[in-house]
PDB file of C-alpha atoms in Angstrom:
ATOM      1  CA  UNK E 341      17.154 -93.011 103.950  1.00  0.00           C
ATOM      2  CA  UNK E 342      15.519 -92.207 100.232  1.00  0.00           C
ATOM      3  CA  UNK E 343      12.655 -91.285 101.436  1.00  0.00           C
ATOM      4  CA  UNK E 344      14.290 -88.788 104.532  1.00  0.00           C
ATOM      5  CA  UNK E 345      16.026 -87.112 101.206  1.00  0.00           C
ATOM      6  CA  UNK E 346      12.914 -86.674  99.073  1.00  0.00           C
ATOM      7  CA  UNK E 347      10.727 -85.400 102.042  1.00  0.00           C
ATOM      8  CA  UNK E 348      13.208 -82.908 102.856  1.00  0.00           C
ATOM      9  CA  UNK E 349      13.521 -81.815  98.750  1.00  0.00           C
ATOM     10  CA  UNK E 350      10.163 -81.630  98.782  1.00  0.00           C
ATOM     11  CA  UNK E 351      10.232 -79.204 102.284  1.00  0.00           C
ATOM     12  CA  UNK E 352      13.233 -77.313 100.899  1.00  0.00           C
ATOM     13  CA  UNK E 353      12.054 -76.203  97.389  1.00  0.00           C
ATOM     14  CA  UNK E 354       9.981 -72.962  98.988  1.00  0.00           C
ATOM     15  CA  UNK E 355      12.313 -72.011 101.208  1.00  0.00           C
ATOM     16  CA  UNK E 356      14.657 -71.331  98.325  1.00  0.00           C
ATOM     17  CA  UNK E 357      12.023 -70.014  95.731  1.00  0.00           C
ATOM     18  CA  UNK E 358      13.619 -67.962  93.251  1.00  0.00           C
ATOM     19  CA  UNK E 359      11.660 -65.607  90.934  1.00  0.00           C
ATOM     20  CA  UNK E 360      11.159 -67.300  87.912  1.00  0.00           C
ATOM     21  CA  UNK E 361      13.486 -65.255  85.262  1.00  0.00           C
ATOM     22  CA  UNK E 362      14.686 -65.864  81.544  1.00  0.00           C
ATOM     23  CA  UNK E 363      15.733 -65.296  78.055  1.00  0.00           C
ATOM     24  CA  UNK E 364      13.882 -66.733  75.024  1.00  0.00           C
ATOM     25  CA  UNK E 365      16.967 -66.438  72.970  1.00  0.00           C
ATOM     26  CA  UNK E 366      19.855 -69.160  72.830  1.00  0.00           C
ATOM     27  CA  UNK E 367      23.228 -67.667  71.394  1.00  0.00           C
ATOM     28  CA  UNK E 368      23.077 -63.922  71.518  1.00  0.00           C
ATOM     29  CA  UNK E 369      25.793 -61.724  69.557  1.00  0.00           C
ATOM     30  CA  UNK E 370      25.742 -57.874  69.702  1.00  0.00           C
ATOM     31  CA  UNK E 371      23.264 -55.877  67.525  1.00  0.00           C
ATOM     32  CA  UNK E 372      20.835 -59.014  68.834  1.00  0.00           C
ATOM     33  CA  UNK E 373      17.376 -58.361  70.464  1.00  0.00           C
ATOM     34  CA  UNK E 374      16.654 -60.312  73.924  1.00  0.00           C
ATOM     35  CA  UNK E 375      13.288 -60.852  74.537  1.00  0.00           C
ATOM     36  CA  UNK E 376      13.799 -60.949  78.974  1.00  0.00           C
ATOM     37  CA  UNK E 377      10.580 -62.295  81.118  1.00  0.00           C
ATOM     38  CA  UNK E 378      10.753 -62.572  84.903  1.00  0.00           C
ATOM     39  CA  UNK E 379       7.791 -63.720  87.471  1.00  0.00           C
ATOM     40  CA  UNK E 380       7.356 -62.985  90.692  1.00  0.00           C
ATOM     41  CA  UNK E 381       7.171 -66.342  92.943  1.00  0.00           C
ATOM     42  CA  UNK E 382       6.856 -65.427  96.565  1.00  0.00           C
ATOM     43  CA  UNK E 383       3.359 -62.853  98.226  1.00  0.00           C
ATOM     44  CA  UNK E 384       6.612 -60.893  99.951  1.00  0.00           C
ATOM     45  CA  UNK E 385       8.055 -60.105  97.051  1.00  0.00           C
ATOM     46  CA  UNK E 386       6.511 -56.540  95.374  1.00  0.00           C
ATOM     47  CA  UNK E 387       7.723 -53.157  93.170  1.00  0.00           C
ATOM     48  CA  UNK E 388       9.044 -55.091  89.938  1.00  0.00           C
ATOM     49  CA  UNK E 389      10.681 -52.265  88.151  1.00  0.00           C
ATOM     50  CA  UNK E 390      12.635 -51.845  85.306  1.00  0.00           C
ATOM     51  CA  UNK E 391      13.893 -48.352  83.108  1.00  0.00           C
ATOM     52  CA  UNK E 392      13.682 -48.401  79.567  1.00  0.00           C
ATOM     53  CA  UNK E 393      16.436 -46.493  77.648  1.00  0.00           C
ATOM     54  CA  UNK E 394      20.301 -46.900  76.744  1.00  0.00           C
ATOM     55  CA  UNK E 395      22.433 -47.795  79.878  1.00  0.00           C
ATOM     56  CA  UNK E 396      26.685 -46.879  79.777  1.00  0.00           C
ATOM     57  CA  UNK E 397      29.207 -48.956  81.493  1.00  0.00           C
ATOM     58  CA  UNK E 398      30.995 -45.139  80.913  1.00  0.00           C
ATOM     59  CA  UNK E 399      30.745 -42.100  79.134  1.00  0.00           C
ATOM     60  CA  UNK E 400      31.447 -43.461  75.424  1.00  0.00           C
ATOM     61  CA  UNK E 401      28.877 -45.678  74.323  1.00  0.00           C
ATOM     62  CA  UNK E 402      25.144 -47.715  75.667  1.00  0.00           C
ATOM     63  CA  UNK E 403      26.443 -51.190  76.398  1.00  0.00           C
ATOM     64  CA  UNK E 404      22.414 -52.304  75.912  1.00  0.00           C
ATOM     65  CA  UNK E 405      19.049 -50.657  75.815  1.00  0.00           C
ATOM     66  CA  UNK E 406      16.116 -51.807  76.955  1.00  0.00           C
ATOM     67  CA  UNK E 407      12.457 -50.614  74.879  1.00  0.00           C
ATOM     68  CA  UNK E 408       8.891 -52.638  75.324  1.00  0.00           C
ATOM     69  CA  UNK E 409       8.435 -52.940  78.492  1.00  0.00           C
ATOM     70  CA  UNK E 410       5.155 -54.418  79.538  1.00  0.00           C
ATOM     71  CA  UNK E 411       4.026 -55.198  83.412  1.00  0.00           C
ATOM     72  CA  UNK E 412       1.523 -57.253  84.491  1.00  0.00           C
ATOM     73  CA  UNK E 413       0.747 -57.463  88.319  1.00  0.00           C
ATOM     74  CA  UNK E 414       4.140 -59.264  89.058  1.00  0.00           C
ATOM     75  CA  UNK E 415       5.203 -60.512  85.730  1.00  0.00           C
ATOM     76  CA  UNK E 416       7.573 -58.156  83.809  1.00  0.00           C
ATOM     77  CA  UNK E 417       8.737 -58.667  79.968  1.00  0.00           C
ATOM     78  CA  UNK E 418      10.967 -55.922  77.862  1.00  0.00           C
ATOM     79  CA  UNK E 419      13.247 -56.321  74.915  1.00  0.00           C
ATOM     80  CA  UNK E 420      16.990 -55.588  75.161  1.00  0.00           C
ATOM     81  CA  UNK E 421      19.651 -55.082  72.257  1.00  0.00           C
ATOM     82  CA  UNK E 422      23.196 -54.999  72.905  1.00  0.00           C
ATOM     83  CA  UNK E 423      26.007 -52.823  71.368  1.00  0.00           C
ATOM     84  CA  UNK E 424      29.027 -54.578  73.164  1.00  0.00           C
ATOM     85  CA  UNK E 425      29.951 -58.209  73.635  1.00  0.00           C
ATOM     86  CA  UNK E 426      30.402 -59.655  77.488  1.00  0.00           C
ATOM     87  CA  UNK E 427      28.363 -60.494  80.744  1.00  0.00           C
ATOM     88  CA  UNK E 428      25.516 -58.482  81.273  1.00  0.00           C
ATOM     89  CA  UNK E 429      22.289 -58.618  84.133  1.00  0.00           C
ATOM     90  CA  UNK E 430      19.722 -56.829  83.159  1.00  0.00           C
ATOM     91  CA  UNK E 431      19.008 -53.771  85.592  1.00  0.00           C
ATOM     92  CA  UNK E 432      15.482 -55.285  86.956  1.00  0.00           C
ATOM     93  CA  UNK E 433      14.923 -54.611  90.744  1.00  0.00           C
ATOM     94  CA  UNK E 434      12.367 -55.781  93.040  1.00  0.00           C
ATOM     95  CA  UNK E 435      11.777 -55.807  96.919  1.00  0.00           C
ATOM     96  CA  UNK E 436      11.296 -59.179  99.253  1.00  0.00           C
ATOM     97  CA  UNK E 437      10.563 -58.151 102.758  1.00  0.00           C
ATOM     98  CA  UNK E 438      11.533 -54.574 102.055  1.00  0.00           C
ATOM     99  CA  UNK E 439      14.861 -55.681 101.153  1.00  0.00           C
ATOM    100  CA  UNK E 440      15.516 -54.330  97.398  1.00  0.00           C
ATOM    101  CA  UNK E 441      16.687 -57.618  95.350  1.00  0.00           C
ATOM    102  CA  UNK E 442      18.383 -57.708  92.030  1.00  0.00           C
ATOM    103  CA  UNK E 443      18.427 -59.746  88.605  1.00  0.00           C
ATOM    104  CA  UNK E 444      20.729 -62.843  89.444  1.00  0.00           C
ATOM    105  CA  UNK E 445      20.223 -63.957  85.760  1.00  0.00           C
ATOM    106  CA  UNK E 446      23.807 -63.871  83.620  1.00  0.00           C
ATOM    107  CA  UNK E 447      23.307 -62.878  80.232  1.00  0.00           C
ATOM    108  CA  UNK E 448      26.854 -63.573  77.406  1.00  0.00           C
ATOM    109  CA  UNK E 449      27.079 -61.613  74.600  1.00  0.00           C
ATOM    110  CA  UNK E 450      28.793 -62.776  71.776  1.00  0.00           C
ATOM    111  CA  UNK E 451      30.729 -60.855  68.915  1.00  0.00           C
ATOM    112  CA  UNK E 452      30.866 -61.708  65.316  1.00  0.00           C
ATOM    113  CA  UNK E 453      34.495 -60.827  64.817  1.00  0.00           C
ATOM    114  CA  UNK E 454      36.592 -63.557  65.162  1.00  0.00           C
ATOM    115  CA  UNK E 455      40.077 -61.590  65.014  1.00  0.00           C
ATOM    116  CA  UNK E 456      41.119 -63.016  62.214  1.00  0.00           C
ATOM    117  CA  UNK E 457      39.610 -60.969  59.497  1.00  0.00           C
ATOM    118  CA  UNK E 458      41.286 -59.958  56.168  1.00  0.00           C
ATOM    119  CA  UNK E 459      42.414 -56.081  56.155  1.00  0.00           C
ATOM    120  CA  UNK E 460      40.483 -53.561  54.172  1.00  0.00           C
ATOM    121  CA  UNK E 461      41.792 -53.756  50.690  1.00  0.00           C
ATOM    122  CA  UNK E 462      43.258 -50.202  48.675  1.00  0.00           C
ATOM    123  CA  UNK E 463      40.316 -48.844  46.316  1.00  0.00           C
ATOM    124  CA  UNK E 464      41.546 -49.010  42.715  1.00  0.00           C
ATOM    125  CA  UNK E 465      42.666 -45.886  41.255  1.00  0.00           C
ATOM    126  CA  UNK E 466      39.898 -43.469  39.675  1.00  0.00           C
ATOM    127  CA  UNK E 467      39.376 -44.503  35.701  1.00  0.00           C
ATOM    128  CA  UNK E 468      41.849 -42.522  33.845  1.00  0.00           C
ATOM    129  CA  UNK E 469      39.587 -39.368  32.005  1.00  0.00           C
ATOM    130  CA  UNK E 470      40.349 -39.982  28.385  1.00  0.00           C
ATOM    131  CA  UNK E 471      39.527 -37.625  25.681  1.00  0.00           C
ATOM    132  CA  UNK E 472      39.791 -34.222  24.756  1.00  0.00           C
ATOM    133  CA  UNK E 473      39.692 -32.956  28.585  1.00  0.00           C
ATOM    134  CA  UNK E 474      38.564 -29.495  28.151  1.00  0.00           C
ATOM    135  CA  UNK E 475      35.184 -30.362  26.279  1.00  0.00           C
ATOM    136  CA  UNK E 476      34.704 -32.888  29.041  1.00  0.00           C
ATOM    137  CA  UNK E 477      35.299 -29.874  31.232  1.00  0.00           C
ATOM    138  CA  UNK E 478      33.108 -27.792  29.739  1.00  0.00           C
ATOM    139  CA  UNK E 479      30.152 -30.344  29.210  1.00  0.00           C
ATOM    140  CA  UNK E 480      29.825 -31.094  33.136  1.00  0.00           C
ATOM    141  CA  UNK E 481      30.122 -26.883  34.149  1.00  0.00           C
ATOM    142  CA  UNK E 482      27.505 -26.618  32.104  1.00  0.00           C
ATOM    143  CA  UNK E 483      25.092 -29.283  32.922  1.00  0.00           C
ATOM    144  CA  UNK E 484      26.074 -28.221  36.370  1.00  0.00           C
ATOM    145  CA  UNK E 485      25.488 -24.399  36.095  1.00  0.00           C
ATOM    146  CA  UNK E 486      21.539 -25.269  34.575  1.00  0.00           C
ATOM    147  CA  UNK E 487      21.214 -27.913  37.167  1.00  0.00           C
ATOM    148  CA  UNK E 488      21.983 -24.842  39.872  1.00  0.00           C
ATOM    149  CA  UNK E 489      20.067 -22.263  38.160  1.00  0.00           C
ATOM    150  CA  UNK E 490      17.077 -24.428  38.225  1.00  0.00           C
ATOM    151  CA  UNK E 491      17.210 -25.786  41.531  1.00  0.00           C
ATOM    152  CA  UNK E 492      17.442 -21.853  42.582  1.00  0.00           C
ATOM    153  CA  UNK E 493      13.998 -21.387  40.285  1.00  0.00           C
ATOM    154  CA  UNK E 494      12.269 -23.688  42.018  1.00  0.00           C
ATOM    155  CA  UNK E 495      13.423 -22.406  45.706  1.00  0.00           C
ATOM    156  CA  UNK E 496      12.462 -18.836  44.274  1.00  0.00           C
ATOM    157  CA  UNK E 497       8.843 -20.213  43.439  1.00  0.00           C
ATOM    158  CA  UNK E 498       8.251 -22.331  46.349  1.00  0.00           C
ATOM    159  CA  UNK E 499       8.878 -19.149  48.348  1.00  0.00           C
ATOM    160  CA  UNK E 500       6.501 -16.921  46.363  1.00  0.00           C
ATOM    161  CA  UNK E 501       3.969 -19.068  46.821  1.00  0.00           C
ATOM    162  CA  UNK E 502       1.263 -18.165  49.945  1.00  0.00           C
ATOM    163  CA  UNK E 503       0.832 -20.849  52.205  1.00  0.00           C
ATOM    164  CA  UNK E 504      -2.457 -21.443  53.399  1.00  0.00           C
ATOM    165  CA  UNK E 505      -3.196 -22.960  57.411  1.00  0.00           C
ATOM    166  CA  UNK E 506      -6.270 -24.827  57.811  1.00  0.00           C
ATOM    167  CA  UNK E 507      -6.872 -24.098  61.535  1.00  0.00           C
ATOM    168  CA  UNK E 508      -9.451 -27.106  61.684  1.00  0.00           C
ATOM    169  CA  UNK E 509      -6.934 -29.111  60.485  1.00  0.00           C
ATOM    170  CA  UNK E 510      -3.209 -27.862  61.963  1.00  0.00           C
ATOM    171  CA  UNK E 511      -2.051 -30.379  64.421  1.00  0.00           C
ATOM    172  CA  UNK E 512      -1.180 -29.589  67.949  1.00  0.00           C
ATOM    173  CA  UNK E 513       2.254 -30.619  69.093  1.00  0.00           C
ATOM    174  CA  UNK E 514       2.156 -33.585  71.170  1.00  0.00           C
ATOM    175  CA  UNK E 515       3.995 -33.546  74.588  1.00  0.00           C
ATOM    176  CA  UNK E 516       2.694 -37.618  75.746  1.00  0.00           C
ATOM    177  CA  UNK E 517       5.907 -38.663  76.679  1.00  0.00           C
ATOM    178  CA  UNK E 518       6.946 -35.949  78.528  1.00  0.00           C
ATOM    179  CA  UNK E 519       3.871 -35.957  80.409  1.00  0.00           C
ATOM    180  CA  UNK E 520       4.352 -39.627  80.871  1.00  0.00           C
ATOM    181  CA  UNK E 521       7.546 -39.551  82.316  1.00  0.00           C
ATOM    182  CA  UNK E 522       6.482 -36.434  84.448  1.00  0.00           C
ATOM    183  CA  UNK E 523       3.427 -38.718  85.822  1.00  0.00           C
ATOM    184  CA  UNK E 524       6.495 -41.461  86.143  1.00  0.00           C
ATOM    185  CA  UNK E 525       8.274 -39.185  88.130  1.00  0.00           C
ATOM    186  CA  UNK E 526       4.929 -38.217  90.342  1.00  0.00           C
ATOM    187  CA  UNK E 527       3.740 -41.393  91.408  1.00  0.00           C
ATOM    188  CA  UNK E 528       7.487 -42.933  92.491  1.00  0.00           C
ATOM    189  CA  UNK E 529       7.718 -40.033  94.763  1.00  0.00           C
ATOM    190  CA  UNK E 530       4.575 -41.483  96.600  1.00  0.00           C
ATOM    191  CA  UNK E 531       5.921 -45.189  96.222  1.00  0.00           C
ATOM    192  CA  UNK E 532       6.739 -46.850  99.827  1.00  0.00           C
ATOM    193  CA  UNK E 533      10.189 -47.341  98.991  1.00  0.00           C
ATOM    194  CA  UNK E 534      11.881 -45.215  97.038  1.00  0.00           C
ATOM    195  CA  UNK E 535      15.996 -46.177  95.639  1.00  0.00           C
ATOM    196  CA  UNK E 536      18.039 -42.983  94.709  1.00  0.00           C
ATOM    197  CA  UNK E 537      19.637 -44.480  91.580  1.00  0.00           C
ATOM    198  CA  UNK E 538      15.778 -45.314  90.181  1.00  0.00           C
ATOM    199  CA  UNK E 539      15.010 -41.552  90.773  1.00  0.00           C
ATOM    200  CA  UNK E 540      18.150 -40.084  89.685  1.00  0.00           C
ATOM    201  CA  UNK E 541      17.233 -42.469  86.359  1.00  0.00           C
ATOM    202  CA  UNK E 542      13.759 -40.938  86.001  1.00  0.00           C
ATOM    203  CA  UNK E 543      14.714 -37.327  86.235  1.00  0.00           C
ATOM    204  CA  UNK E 544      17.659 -37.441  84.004  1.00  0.00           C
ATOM    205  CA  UNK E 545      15.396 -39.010  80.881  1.00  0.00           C
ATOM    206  CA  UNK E 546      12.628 -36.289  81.656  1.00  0.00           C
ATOM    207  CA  UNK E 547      15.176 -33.055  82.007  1.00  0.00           C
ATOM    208  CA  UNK E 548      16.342 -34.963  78.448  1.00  0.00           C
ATOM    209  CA  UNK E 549      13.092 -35.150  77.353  1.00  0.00           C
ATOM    210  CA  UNK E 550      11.658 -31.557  78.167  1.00  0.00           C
ATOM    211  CA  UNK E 551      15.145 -30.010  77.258  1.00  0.00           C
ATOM    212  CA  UNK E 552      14.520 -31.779  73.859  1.00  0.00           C
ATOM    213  CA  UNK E 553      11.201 -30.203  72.907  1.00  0.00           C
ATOM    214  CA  UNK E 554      12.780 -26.713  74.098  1.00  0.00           C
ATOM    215  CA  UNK E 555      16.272 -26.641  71.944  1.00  0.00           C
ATOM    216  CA  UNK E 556      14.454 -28.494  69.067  1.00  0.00           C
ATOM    217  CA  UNK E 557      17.184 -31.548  69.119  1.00  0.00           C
ATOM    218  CA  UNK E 558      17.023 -34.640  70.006  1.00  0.00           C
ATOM    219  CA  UNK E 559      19.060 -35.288  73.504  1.00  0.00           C
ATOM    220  CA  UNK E 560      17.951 -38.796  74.950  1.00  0.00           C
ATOM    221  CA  UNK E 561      20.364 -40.523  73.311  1.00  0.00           C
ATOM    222  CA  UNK E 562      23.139 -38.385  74.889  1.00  0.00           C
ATOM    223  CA  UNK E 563      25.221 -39.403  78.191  1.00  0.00           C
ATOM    224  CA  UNK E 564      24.814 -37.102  81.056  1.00  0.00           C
ATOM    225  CA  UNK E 565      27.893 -35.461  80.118  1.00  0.00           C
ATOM    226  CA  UNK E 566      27.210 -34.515  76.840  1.00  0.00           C
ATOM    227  CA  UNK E 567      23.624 -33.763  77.940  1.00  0.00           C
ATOM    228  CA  UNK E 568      24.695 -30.880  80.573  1.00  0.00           C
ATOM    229  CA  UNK E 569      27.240 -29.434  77.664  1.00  0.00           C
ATOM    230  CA  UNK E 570      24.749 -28.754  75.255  1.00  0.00           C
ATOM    231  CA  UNK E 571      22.970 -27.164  78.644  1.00  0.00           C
ATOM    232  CA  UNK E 572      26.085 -25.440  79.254  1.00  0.00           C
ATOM    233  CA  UNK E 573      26.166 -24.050  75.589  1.00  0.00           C
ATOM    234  CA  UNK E 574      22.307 -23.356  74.980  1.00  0.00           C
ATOM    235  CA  UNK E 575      21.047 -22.155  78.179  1.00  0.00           C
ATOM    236  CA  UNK E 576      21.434 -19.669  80.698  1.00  0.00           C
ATOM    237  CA  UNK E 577      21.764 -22.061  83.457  1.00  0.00           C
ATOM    238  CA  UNK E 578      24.925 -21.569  85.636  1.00  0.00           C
ATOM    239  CA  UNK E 579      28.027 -23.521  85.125  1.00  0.00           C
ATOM    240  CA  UNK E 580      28.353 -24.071  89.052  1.00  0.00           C
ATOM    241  CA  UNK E 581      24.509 -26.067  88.713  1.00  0.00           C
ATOM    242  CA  UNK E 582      25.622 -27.484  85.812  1.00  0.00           C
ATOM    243  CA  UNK E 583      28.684 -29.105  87.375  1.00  0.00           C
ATOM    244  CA  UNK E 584      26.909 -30.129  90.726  1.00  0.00           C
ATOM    245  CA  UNK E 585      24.127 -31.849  89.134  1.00  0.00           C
ATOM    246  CA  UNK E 586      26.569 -34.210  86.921  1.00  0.00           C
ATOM    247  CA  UNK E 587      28.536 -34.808  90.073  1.00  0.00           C
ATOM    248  CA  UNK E 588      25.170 -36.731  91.456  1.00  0.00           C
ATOM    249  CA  UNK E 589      24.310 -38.275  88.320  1.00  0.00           C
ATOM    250  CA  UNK E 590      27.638 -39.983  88.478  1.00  0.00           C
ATOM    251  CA  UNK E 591      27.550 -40.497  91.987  1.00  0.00           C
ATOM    252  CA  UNK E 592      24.115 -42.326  92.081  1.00  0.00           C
ATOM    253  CA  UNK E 593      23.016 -43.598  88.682  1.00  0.00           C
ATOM    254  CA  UNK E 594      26.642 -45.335  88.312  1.00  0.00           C
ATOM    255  CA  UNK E 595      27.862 -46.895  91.128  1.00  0.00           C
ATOM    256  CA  UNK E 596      25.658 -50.021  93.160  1.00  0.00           C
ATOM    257  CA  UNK E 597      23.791 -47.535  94.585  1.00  0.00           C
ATOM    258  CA  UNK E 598      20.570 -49.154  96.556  1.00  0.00           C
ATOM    259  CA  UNK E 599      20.482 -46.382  98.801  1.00  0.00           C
ATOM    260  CA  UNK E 600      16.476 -46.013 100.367  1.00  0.00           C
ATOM    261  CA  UNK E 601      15.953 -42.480 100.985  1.00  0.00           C
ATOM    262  CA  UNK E 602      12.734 -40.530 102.199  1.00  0.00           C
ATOM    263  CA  UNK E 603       9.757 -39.878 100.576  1.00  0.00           C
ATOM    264  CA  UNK E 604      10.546 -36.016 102.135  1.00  0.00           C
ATOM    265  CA  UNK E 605      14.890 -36.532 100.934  1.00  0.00           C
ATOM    266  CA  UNK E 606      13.105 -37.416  97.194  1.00  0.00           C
ATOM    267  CA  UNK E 607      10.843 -34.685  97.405  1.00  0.00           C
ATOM    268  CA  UNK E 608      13.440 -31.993  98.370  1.00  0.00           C
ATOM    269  CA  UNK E 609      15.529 -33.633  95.469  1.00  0.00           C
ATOM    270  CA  UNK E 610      13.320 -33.633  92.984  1.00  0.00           C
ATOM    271  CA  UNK E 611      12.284 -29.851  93.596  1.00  0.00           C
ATOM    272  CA  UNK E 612      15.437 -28.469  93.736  1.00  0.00           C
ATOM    273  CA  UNK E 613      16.501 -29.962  90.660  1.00  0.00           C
ATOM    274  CA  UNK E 614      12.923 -28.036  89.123  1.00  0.00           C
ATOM    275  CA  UNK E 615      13.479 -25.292  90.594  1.00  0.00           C
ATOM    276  CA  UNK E 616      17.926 -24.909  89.178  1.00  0.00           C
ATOM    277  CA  UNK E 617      16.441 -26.135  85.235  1.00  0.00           C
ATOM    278  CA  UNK E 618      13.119 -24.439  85.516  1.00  0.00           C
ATOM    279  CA  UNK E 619      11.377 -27.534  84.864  1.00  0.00           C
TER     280      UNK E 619
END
């Protein structure tokens, strides 16, 4: 009978091949960096993917974002730090016989706080001022009115001054990463299978990206919502386009969306969206 049970272990063991995923980390509390691997097991199984960038359970605050991502043929490693305590998978998506598959592996986040932590003591009252108080006075207007006046020499020289531009040796702004995610964006719309929520991911972090470099702030760090308001504020773009295109974000980036759509649907998409934010 022993040896019925280990031949059919032995039998069983690829027909139940998991990919191999983990954490090298042991106890994890928030403000922690993960260091995630996962490996491919199976020939059917292709199109590891995983986003870098903050990821919101809602509009408030990232729960986690994931930076470093490196790929090798079917291996995949990134590093994740988390802002929130709890259960957390770690958005990595692959597909096994054209069937899109999803991280499986549970990740607990831990918090410091115990709930039992002393309140904030008062501050002490300011030192009393002793001593003849209006020659105190007058001691710190004046070291403050020659601080002032030379602070506004200096500004009044600096700006007298010619500045001279080496043209030889004035850099050239840089746009790599928006050219990177552009290229990102280029060569999933020719991918065999593409998911709506991974495209509605790479479009919002380039319109972040190139929006960015054209109002001189930084925006990736900003939810969608706060995003399309500083749209809404800078830009001439319609409210209507505005309001449509935050409507989808929520609608597919949000919710267990694995819906495969069309090379042609992702194309039309993705053009569209160009065309409304002059992209």
């Amino acid at each position: 009978m022993a040896k019925y049970l280990i031949i059919f272990f032995l039998t069983s063991i690829p027909i139940f091949a998991q990919p191999q995923e983990f954490i090298l980390e042991n106890d994890i509390y928030v403000g922690d960096t993960v260091h995630y691997q996962i490996e491919l097991t199976e020939e059917d199984e292709h199109n590891l993917e995983v986003i870098d960038g903050d990821f919101y359970e809602d509009d408030t605050m990232p729960s986690f974002k994931i930076f470093n991502t490196t790929k090798e043929n079917s291996k995949l490693k990134t590093s994740i730090i988390f802002y929130k305590p709890g259960n957390f998978r770690v958005p990595v998506s692959w597909t096994k016989n054209k069937d899109p598959k999803k991280s499986e592996l549970n990740i607990v986040v831990k918090s410091q706080l115990l709930g039992n932590e002393p309140d904030i003591e008062d501050i002490e009252p300011p030192i009393v001022f002793s001593g003849p108080y209006f020659f105190r006075l007058f001691i710190i207007l004046l070291i403050t009115g020659v601080n002032v006046y030379l602070l506004y020499a200096l500004y009044i020289y600096w700006k007298s001054k010619q500045k001279i531009v080496d043209a030889i040796w004035e850099k050239q702004p840089v746009f790599e990463e928006k050219t990177r995610r552009l290229h990102n964006i280029e060569t999933y719309l020719q991918s065999d299978q593409i998911l709506e929520k991974i495209l509605a991911f790479k479009i919002s972090e380039y319109m972040k990206e190139t929006y960015s470099q054209k109002l001189g702030q930084n925006l990736l760090g900003r939810t969608d919502s706060e995003f399309l308001a500083q749209l809404f504020d800078k830009t001439h773009i319609k409210d209507s386009i505005l309001r449509e295109l935050r409507i989808y974000f929520r609608k597919t980036k949000y919710d267990n969306n694995l819906t495969e759509i069309s090379k042609e649907k992702a194309l039309t998409i993705w053009e569209k969206i160009k065309q409304d934010f002059e992209l």
